[in-house]
Coordinates of C-alpha atoms in Angstrom, one line a residue:
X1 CA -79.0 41.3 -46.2
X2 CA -78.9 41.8 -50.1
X3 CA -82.7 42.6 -52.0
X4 CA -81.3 41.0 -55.0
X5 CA -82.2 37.3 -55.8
X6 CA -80.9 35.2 -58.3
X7 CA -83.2 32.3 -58.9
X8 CA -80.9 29.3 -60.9
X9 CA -83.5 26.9 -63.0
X10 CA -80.9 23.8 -63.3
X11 CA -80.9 20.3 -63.9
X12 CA -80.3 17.9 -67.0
X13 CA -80.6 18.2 -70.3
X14 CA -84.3 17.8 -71.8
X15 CA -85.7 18.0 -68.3
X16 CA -87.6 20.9 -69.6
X17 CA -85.6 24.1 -67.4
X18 CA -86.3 26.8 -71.0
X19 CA -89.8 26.3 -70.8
X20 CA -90.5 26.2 -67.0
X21 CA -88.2 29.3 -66.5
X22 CA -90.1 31.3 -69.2
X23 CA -93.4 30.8 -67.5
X24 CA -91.8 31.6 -64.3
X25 CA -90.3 34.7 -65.8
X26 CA -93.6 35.8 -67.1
X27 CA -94.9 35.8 -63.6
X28 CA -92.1 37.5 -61.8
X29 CA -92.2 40.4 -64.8
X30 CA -88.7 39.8 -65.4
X31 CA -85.4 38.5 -67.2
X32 CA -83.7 35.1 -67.9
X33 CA -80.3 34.9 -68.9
X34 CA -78.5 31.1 -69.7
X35 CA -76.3 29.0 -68.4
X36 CA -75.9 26.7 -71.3
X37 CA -72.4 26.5 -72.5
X38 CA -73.9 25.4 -76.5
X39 CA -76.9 27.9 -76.6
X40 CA -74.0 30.8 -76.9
X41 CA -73.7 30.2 -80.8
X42 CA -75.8 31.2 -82.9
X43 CA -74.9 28.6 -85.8
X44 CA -76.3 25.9 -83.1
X45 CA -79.7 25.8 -83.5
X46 CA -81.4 22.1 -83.9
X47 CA -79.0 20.2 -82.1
X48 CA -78.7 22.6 -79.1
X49 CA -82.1 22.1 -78.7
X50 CA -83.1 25.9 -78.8
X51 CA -86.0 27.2 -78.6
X52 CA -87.6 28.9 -81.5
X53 CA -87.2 32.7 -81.5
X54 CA -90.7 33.3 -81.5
X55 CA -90.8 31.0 -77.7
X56 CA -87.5 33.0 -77.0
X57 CA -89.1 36.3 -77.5
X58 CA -91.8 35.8 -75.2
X59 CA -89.7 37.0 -72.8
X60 CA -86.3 38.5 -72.7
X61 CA -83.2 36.2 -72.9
X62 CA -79.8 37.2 -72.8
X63 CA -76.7 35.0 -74.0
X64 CA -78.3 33.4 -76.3
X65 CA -77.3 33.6 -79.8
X66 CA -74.6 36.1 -78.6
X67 CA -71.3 34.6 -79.8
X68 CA -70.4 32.8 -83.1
X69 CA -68.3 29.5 -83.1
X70 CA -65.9 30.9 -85.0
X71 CA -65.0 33.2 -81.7
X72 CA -63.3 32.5 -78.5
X73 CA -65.9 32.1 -75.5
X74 CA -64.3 31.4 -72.2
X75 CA -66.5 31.0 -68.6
X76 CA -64.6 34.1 -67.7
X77 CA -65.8 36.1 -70.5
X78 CA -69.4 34.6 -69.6
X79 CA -68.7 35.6 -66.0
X80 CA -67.8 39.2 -67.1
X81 CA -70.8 39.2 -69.6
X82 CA -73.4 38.5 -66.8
X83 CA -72.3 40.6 -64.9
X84 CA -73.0 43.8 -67.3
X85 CA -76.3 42.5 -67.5
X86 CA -77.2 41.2 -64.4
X87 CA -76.1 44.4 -63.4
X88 CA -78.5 46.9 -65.7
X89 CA -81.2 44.3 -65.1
X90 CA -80.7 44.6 -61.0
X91 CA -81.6 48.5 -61.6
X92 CA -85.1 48.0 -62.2
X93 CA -85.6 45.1 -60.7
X94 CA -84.9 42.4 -57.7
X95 CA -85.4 39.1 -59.5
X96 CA -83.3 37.2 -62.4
X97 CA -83.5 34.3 -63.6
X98 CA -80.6 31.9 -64.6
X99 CA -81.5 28.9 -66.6
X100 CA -79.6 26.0 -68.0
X101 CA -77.6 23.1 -67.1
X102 CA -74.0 23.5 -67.4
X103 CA -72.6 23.7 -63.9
X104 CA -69.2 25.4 -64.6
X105 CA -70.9 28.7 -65.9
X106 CA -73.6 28.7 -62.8
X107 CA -71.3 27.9 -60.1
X108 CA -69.2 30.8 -62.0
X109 CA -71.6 33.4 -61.6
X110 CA -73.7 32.4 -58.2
X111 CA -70.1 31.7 -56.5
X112 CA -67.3 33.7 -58.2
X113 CA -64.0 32.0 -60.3
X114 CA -61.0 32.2 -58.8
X115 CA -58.3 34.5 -61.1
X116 CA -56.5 32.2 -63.3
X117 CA -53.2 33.1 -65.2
X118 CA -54.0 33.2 -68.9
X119 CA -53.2 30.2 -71.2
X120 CA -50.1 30.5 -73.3
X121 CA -50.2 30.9 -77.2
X122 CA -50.8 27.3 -78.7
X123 CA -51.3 24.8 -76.2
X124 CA -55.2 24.6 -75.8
X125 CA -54.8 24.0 -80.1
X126 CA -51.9 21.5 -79.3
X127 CA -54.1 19.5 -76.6
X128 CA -57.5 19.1 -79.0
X129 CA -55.3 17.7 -81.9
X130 CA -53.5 15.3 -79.2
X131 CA -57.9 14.5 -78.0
X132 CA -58.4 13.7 -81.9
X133 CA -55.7 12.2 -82.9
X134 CA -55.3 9.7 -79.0
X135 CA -58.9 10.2 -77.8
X136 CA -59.6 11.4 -74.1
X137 CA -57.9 8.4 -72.6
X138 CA -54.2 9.5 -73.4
X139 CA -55.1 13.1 -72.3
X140 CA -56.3 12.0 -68.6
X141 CA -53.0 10.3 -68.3
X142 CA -51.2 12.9 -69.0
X143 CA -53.3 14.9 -66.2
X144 CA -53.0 12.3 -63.6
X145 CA -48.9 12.4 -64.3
X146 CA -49.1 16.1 -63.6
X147 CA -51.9 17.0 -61.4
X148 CA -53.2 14.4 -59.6
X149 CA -55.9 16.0 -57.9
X150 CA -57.7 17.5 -60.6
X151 CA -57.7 13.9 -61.8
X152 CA -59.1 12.7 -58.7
X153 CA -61.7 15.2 -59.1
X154 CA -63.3 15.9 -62.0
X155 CA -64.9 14.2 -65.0
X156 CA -62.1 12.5 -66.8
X157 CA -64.8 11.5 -70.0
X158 CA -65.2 15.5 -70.2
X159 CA -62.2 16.5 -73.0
X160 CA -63.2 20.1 -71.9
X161 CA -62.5 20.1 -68.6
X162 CA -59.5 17.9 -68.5
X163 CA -57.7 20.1 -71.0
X164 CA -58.7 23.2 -69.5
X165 CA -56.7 21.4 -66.3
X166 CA -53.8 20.6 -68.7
X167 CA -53.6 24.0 -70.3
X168 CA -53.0 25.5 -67.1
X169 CA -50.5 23.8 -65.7
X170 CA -48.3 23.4 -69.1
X171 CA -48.6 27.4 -68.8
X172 CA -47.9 28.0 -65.2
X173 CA -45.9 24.8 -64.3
X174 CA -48.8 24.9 -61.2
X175 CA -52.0 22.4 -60.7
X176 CA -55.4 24.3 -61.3
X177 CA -55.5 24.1 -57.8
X178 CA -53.2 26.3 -56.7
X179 CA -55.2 29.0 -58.1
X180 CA -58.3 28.1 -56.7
X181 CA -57.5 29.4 -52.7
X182 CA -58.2 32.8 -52.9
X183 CA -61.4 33.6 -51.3
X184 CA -64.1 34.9 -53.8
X185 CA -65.7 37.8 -53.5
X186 CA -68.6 38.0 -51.9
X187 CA -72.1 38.8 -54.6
X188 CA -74.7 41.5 -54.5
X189 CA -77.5 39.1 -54.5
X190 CA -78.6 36.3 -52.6
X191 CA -79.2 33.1 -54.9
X192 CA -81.7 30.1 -54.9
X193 CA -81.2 27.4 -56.3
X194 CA -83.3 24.9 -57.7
X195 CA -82.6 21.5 -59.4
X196 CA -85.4 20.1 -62.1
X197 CA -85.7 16.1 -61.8
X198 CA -88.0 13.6 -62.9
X199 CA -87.7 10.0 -62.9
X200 CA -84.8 8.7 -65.1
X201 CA -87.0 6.3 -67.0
X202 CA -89.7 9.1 -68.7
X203 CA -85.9 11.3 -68.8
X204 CA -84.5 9.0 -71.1
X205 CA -87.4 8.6 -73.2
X206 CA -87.7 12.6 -73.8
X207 CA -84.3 12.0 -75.2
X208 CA -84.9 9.7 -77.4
X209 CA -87.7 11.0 -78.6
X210 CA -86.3 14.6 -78.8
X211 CA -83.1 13.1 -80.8
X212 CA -85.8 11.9 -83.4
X213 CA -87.3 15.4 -84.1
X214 CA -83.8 16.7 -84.6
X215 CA -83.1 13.9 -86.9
X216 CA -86.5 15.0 -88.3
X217 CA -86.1 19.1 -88.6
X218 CA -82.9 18.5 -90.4
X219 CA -79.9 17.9 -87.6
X220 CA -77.9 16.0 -90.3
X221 CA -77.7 19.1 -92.9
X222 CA -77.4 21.9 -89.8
X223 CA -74.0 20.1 -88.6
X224 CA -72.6 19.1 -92.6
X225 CA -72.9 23.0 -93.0
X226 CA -70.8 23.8 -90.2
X227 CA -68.3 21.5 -89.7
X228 CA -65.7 23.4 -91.6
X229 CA -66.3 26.2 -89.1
X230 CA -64.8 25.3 -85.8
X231 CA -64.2 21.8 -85.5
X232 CA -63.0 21.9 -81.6
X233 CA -66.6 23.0 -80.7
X234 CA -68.7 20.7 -82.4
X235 CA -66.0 17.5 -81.5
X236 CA -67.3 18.3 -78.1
X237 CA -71.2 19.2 -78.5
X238 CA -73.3 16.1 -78.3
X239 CA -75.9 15.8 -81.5
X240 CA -72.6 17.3 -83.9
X241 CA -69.9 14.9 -83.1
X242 CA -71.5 11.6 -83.4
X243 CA -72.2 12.8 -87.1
X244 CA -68.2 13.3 -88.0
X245 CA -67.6 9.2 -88.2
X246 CA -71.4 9.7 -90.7
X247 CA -69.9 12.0 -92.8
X248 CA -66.1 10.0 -92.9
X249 CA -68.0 6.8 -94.0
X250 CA -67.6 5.2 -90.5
X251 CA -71.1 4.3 -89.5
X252 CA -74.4 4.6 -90.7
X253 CA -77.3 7.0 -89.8
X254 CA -79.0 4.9 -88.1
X255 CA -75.5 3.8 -85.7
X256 CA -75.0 7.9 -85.4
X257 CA -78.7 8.4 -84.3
X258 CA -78.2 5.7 -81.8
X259 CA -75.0 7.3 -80.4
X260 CA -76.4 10.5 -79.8
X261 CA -79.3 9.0 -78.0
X262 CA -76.6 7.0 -75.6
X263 CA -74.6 9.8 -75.2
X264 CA -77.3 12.5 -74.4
X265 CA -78.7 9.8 -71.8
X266 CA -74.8 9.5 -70.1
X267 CA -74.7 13.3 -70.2
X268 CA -78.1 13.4 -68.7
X269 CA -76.7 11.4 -66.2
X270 CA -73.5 13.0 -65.4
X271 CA -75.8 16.5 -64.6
X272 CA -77.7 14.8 -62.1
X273 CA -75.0 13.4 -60.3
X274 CA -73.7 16.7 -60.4
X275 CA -76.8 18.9 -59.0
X276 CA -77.4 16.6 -56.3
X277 CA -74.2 16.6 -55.3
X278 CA -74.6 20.7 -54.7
X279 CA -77.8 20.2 -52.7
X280 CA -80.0 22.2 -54.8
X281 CA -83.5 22.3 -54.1
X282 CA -84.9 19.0 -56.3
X283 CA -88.3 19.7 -57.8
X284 CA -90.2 17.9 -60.7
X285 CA -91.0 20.1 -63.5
X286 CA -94.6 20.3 -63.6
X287 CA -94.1 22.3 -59.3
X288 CA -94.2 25.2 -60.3
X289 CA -96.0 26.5 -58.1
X290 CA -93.5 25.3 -55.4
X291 CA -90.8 27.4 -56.7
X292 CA -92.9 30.6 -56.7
X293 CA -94.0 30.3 -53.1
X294 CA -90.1 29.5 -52.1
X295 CA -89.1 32.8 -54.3
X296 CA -92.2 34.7 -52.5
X297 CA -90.9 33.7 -49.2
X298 CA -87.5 34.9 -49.4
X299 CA -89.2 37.9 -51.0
X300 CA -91.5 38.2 -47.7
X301 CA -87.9 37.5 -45.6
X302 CA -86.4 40.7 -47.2
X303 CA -89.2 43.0 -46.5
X304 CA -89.8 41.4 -42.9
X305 CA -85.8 42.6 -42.0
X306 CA -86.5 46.3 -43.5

């Protein structure tokens, strides 16, 4: 029986996880790394919805702020970052926490990736032009012609993850698939994991309301500034993308404020169905006190079997 425990903070976006998980954190006298495929950059500030550093500092977060978007960031360069750091932290003590709500990067580090050949030169910069210039429509046929099970499978109105099943079978000729049967190994820690939900109605009106104090801190200027920086991550962060048809003289302020709302709300959405669909334990926000007895009982469990 492993000592270790790794305590995943999930759920949707605006659910409240970053502030729940520092509390936490501060009570467990430990560390918090993320799980939120945006927070990475350090150029995204406002519409990532991070914290401010002074919040940030009141405990200590890693992956945050850690990459730029002019670099490369796969999940298996996340997976081989936490694991340099969940290592050193594991030292010293027997608690992490993992917060955030991209599920790629926390099934990635509480499960294991299988090994997947490496993408040939070209053809992940090939597939975004074909998503800008034919949208996401014309890409998921292309997947369903050759990999009809990934297509079955995952979310064809995510660009990211139907290319990243493209790119690997125009390199290896293979479905994703096939290089998904190995059996993972096994982890050092044991891993709980809990789900934040609230109900969907007071959800959606965090959104909106959060979208507004973007607009209001200056969202517009933070994504004019960086759009000549990489334009294949913000085409696929919500809060940056809706703003490329502003800036092109397609629709007005007041249209892109709208579509970032709706499309925070969908994404919002799509998490949920996605956590509950990995049986996470589902508690509202303000239980607290529900997940520190459950982490104090498997705590109790591991001394119990010395």
């Amino acid at each position: 029986m492993n000592k270790k425990i790794l305590v995943v903070i999930g759920g949707p976006t605006c659910v409240g996880k970053s502030e729940l998980c520092i509390e936490l954190a501060k009570k467990f006298n430990t560390d918090i790394i993320s799980a939120d495929s945006r927070q990475f950059y350090k150029e995204l500030n406002i519409g990532v919805a991070k914290l401010p550093q002074k919040k940030l500092n009141e405990v200590t977060h890693h992956l945050i702020n850690n990459k730029s978007i002019k670099e490369k960031y796969s999940v298996g360069d996340y997976q081989r970052d936490f694991s340099k750091i969940s290592n050193k932290i594991f030292k010293t003590k027997d608690l992490i926490f993992l917060c955030g709500g991209s599920g790629l990067y926390i099934e990635a580090v509480s499960k294991g990736l299988n090994e997947i050949p490496k993408v040939k030169d070209g053809i992940r910069k090939k597939l975004y032009k074909e998503l800008e210039e034919n949208g996401i429509k014309k890409l998921s046929e292309k997947l369903k012609k050759h990999d009809l099970d990934s297509w079955k499978k995952i979310d064809l109105k995510n660009p990211r993850k139907v290319i990243r099943c493209l790119e690997v079978y125009l390199s290896t000729k293979k479905p994703i698939s096939y290089f998904l049967k190995n059996k993972l190994e096994e982890k050092e820690f044991d891993v709980l994991h809990f789900f934040l939900n609230e109900k969907r109605e007071l959800l959606y009106k965090k959104i909106n309301n959060r979208v507004d104090k973007m607009i209001s801190s200056g969202l517009k200027n933070e994504v004019e500034k960086l759009i000549e920086l990489n334009t294949k991550v913000l085409l696929n962060t919500i809060g940056y993308k809706e703003f490329f048809d502003f800036f092109n003289k397609k629709q007005s302020l007041e249209e892109t404020i709208s579509l970032i709302k709706r499309n925070t709300r969908r994404y919002a959405k799509r998490q949920i169905t996605w956590f509950k669909s990995k049986n996470f334990i589902e508690i509202k926000p303000n239980e607290i006190s529900t997940i520190e007895k459950i982490i104090n009982k498997k705590r109790e469990t591991f001394v119990s079997l010395l």
